[in-house]
Tab-separated table of C-alpha atoms in Angstrom:
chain	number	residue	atom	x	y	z
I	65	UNK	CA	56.161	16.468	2.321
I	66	UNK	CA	59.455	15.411	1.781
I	67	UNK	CA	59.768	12.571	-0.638
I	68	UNK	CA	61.645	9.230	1.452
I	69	UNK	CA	64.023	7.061	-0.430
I	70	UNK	CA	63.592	3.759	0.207
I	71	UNK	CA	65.911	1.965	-2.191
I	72	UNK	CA	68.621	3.780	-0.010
I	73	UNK	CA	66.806	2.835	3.683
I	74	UNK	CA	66.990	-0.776	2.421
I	75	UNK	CA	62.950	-0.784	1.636
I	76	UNK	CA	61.802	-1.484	-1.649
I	77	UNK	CA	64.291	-1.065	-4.274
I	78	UNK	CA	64.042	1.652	-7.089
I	79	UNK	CA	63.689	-1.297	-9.838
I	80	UNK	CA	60.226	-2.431	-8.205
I	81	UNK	CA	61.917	-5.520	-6.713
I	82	UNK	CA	63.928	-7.216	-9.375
I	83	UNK	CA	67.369	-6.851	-7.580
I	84	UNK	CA	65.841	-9.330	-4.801
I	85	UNK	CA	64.998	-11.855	-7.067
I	86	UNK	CA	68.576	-12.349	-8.302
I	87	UNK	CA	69.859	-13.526	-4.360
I	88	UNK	CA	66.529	-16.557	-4.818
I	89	UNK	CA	68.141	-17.673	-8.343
I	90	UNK	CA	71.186	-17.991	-6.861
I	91	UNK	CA	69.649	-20.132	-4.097
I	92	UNK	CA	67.758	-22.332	-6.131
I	93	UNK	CA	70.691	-22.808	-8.463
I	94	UNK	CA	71.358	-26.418	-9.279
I	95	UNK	CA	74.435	-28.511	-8.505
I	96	UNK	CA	76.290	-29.840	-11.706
I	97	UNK	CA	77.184	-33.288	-11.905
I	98	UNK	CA	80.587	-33.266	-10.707
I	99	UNK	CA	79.571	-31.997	-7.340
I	100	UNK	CA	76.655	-34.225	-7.040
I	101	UNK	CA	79.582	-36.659	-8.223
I	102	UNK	CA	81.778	-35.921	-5.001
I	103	UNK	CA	78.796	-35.552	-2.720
I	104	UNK	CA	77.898	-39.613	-3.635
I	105	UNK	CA	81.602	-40.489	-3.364
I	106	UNK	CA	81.892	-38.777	0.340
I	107	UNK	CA	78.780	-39.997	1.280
I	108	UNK	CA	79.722	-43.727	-0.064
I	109	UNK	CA	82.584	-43.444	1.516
I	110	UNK	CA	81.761	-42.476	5.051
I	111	UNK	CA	79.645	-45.242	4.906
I	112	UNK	CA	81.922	-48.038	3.914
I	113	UNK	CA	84.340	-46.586	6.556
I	114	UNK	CA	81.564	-46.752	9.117
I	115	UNK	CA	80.969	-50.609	7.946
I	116	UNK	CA	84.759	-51.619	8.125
I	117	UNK	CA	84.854	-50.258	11.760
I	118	UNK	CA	81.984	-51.611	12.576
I	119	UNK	CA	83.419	-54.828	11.409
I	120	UNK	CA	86.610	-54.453	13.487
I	121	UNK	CA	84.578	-53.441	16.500
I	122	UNK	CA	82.251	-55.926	16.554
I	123	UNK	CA	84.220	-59.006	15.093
I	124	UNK	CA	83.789	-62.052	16.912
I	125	UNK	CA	86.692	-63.782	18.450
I	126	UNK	CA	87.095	-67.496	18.900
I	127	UNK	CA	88.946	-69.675	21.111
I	128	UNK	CA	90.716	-72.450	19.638
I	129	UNK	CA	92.673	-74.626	21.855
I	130	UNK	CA	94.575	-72.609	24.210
I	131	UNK	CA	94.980	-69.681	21.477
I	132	UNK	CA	92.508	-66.488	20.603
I	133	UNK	CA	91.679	-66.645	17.095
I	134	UNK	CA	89.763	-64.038	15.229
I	135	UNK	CA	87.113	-65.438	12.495
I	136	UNK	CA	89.961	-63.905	9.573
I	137	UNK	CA	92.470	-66.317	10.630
I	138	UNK	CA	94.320	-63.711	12.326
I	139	UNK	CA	96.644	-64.933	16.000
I	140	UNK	CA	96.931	-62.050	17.815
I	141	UNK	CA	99.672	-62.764	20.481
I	142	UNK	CA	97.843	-63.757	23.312
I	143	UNK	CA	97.974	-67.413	24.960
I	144	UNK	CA	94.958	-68.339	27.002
I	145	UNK	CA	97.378	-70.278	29.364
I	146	UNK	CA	99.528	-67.398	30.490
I	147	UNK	CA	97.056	-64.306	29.771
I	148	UNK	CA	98.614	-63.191	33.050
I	149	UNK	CA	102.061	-62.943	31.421
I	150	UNK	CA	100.790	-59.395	28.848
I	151	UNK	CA	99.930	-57.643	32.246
I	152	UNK	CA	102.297	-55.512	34.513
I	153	UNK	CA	102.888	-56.760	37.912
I	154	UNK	CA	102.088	-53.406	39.388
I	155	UNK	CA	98.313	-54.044	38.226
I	156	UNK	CA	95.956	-53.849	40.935
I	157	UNK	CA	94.480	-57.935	41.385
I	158	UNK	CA	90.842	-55.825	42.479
I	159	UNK	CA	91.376	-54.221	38.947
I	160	UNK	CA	91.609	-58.111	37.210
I	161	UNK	CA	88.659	-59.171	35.065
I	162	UNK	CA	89.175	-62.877	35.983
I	163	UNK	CA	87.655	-65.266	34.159
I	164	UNK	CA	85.679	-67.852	36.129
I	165	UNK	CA	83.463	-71.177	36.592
I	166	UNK	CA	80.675	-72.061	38.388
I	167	UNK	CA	80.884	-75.477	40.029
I	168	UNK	CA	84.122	-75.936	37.977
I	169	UNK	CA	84.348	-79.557	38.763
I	170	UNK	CA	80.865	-80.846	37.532
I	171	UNK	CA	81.892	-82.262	34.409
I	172	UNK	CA	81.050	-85.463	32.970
I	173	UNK	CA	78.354	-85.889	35.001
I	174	UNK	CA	74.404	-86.677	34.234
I	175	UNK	CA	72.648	-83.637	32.283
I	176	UNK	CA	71.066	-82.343	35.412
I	177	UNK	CA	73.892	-82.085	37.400
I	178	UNK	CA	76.770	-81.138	34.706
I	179	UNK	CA	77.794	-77.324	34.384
I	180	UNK	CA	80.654	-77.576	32.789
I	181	UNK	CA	82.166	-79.030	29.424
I	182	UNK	CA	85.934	-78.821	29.810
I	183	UNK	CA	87.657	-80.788	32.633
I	184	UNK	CA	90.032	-78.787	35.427
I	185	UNK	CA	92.666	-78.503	33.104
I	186	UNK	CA	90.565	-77.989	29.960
I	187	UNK	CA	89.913	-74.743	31.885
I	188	UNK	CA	93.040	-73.738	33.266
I	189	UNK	CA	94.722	-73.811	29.388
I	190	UNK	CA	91.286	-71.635	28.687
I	191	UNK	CA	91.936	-69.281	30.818
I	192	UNK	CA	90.102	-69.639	33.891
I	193	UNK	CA	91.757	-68.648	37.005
I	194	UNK	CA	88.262	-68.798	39.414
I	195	UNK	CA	87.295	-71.705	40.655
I	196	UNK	CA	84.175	-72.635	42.454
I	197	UNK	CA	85.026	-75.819	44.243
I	198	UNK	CA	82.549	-77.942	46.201
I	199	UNK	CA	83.892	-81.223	48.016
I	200	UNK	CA	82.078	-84.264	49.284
I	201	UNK	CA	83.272	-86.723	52.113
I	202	UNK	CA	82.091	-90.322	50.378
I	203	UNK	CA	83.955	-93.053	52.763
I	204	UNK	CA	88.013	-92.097	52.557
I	205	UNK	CA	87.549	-90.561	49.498
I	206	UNK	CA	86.784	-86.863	48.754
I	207	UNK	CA	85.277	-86.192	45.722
I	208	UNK	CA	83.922	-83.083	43.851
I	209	UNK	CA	79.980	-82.681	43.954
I	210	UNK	CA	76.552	-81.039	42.876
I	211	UNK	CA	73.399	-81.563	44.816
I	212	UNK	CA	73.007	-85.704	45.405
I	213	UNK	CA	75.332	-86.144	42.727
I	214	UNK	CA	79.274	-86.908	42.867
I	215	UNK	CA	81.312	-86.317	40.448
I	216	UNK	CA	85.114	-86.314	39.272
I	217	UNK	CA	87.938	-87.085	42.325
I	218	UNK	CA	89.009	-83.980	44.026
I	219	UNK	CA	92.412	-85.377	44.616
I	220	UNK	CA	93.069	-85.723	40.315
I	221	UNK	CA	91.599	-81.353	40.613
I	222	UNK	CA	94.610	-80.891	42.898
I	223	UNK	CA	97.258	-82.573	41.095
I	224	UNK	CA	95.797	-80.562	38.016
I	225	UNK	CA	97.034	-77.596	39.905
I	226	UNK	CA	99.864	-78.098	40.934
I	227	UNK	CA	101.141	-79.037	37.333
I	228	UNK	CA	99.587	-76.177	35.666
I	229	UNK	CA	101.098	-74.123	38.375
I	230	UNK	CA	104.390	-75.334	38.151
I	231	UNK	CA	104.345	-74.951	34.216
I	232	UNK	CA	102.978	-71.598	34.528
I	233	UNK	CA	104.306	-68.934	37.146
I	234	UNK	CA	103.007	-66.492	36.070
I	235	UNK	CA	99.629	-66.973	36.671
I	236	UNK	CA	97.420	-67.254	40.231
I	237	UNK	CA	94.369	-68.946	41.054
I	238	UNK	CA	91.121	-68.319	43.263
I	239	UNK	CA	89.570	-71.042	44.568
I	240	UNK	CA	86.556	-70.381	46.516
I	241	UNK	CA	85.832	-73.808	48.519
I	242	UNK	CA	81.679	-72.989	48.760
I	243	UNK	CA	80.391	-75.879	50.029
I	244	UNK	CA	81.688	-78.839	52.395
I	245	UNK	CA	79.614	-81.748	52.569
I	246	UNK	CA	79.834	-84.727	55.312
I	247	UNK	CA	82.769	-83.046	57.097
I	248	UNK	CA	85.351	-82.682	54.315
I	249	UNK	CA	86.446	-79.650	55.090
I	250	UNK	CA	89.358	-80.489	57.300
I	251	UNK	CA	90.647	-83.412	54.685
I	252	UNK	CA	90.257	-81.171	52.283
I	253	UNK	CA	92.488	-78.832	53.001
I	254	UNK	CA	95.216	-81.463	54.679
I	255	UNK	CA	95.128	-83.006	50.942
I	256	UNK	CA	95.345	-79.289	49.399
I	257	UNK	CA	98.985	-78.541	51.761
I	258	UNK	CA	100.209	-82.262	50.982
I	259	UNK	CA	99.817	-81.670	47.148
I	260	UNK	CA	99.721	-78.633	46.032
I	261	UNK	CA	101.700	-77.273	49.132
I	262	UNK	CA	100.752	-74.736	52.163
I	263	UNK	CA	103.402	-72.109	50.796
I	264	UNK	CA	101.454	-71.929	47.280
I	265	UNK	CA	98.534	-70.268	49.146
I	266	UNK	CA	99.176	-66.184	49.144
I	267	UNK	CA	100.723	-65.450	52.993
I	268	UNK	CA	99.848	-69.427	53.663
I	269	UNK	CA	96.256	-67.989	55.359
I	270	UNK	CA	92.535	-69.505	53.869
I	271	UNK	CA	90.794	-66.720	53.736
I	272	UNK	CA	86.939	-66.089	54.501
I	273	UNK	CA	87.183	-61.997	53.957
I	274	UNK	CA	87.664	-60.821	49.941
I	275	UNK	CA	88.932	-57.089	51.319
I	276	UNK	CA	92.616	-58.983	51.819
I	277	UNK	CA	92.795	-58.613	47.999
I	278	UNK	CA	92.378	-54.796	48.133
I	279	UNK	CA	95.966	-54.289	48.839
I	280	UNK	CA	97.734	-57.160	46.611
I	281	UNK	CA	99.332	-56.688	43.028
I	282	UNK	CA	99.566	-59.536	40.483
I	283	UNK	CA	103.703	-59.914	41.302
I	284	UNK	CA	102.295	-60.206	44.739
I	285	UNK	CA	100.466	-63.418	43.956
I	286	UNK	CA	102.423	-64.918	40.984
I	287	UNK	CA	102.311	-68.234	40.902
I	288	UNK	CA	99.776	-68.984	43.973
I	289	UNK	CA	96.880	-69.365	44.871
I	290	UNK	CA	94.491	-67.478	46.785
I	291	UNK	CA	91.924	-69.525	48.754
I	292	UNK	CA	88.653	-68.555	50.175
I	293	UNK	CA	86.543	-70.847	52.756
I	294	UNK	CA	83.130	-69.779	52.209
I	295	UNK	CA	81.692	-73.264	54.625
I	296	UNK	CA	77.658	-73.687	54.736
């Protein structure tokens, strides 16, 4: 029989094995101290990079007055009371994240009926440009209100308007008039045209249906209002 080499078929080797331990020593060789060294300093590294973006990412902002503040002390450029002003009047108003209130005018009232802290204005220089507006008939006066409770004089919430309007064209408002109580809706809206004026109100039409917006632009609406009649 013919004798079969298997060093040369890649079987066992000639030496009885001792050429495969060398590859094993190699793999079990230890790192030296200057690459564990770099290893720690990349790894250290990475890390602290991770934290500082973190920190960037997730750093809280704050509102002071009418300005954004970040907790460093930082001012970015950006006033609460023309946010509108940083944003191209080709925008899209549907594309808008508006800040907004719920019963904006419930301030200063008892705990159970109060929503808000800030007045009207208070929330126009914050930013706000949605307003949830709910109007009461009490005698000859009209008045802003939240369940049994009345609150602060809807006539004062329109002049509030038309000053921050007049200070500030480049912003627009929504006001959604949700609720009407004791038939105020008609006075309402006679005070609304007297004060803050029919042709501030985007193509001078109160609007029940939100799919009008779908085809305005913020230079569109500049320095109006939009108004929605959403009656009970």
């Amino acid at each position: 029989m013919e004798d079969y080499d298997f060093a040369a078929a890649g079987g066992v080797p000639e030496d009885g094995g001792a050429a495969s331990e060398e590859p094993r020593k190699k793999q079990k060789k230890k790192l030296t101290r200057r690459e564990k060294g770099k290893i720690a300093l990349i790894v250290i590294g990475s890390f602290l990079g991770l934290i500082a973006l973190l920190a960037v990412i997730l750093a809280p902002i704050i509102v002071e007055g009418n300005k954004v503040i970040t907790r460093d002390g930082a001012e970015p450029n950006i006033y609460l009371t023309e946010w509108m002003n940083y944003i191209s009047d080709d925008a899209p108003v549907t594309d808008l994240a508006i800040p907004g209130s719920h019963d904006s005018g419930c301030f200063g009232m008892p705990w159970y009926a109060e929503t808000q802290d800030l007045n009207f204005a208070e929330q126009l220089e914050r930013g706000v440009r949605y307003f949830d507006i709910r109007v009461n008939k009490k005698g000859g006066d009209y008045v802003i209100f939240h369940g049994p409770v009345n609150g602060t004089d809807y006539v004062d919430l329109l002049y509030q308007i038309d000053e921050f309007m007049d200070a500030h064209p480049s912003e627009f408002l929504i006001l959604d008039f949700s609720h009407f109580k004791n038939g105020s809706e008609e006075g309402v809206f006679a005070l609304f045209d007297e004060i803050v004026g029919a042709e501030r109100v985007v193509n001078n039409t109160k609007m029940t249906d939100a799919a009008f917006l779908d085809s305005l632009t913020l230079g569109d609406v500049r320095g109006k209002c939009i108004v929605f009649i959403d009656p009970e």
